[in-house]
Every structure is written in C-alpha cells, then in structure tokens.
C-alpha cells in the first residue's frame, strides 16, 4: 500500500480539463510544500511536471498546474491532448526525512 | 545535456548481491543529492534511498523495505553514485532509477533510463 493515495484512473476528452488528487497526512503532504508530480509513458523513465507544489520546470507545458490544500495536493491538466495520456505519480517529502510516492494514476484521453 | 546513466543490473539469485552504478554528466555532481527509486514490473514507484553531498549530516537515508540491506555511496571524482544491494529478495525485482534532487527543492530531475534487477532462482 502506497503512502500517498491517488485515484487509480481518470479520463477526459481532448480539450477538457482533469484533476488528479494526491492525499497524504500532516506528516508529509500537509507538512511541507514539497509535493512533486511525475509523468510516465510506457517503457520510459518518469519526467517531472510540477515540483514544490506549483512550480513548473522550463519546457513543461503551461497546461499543467499544481496546488495544495491541507493534506491533499492536486495536479490539473487543462486543454487535454492525446500526448498527455500516461501514468502520473505524486511524491512528497516526509517528516521522517524520507520520500513517499502515490500509487499512480492512469490518465486516458478518450 | 544533464544526464544520469545507470548500469549494473541483471539476474541474481535470492540472497545474492549486486552493485548498481549511476554516472552523471553535464552538471556539478558534487553539489547535488542523488536518490534511487525503483519500480517493480507493472507497479508504482518506491523510494529506495538517497545520499546527500559529502560532509552533510545524515548523508544517507533509506526506505524501510531496504534498510540494513542496501547502501548508497558516491565518488564525486568519478561523477558516480552507487547502490550496493545485499541479501536480495525476489520482491526486490524492479527497474532501478537514479535521480538528481533539485537544489533547494524536493523535486527530482532528471531521472536515468533505469536498469533492471531480477532476483530469481
């Protein structure tokens, strides 16, 4: 069982917006602004899309945004495109000086 | 291009040992903490551990499932981090990735391409 809870799957049509949640506790997500989001396509290594809750690395589309409220972080993808399909993982630093990952969410673009 | 390249994966019997390497290029390796994350076939990501810069307090940290069996080290003169894995179990079978932790952040970028470790008799 993963330390952070994500929905197993989400789906949306091209052009729509979707949000993926990541729920932790007051010892990880709620304790630090150190939540990151990673996109993984089949057979490839994960790629950072958002770090420190809402910072988007250069080269990542502005359609990706992050937020946090209490013990739950969220990744929103607007203007959904076919290439957004894949697995998404959240990650958070924890109070025990470790890192936790969510179980992953499979995004399907209909 | 900032890059990390893992090597050393392969087939090993339960109870055996294996040492993975992670070679960095195009950045000042000694300035950055390096992490290892694994992904079992068809499963999610699991944090294995990390090593901070040489001289930092509490330089290494490990996930509960590998604590006492795995050891992370680094040789900054070779721009290389290592993951020594002992007392391997079948459940350690996974692709192992090394990652660079961004300075002043908890984000990871880049990730290596990964190396597959299979523990089986």
mmCIF file of N, CA and C in Angstrom, chain B residues 56 118 120:
data_model
loop_
_atom_site.group_PDB
_atom_site.id
_atom_site.type_symbol
_atom_site.label_atom_id
_atom_site.label_comp_id
_atom_site.label_asym_id
_atom_site.label_seq_id
_atom_site.Cartn_x
_atom_site.Cartn_y
_atom_site.Cartn_z
ATOM 1 N N UNK B 56 27.743 16.474 4.461
ATOM 2 C CA UNK B 56 26.458 16.836 5.054
ATOM 3 C C UNK B 56 26.116 15.857 6.169
ATOM 4 N N UNK B 118 16.685 -8.433 -11.616
ATOM 5 C CA UNK B 118 15.788 -9.573 -11.465
ATOM 6 C C UNK B 118 16.370 -10.524 -10.442
ATOM 7 N N UNK B 120 15.878 -14.018 -8.868
ATOM 8 C CA UNK B 120 15.164 -15.274 -9.122
ATOM 9 C C UNK B 120 16.144 -16.434 -9.089
#
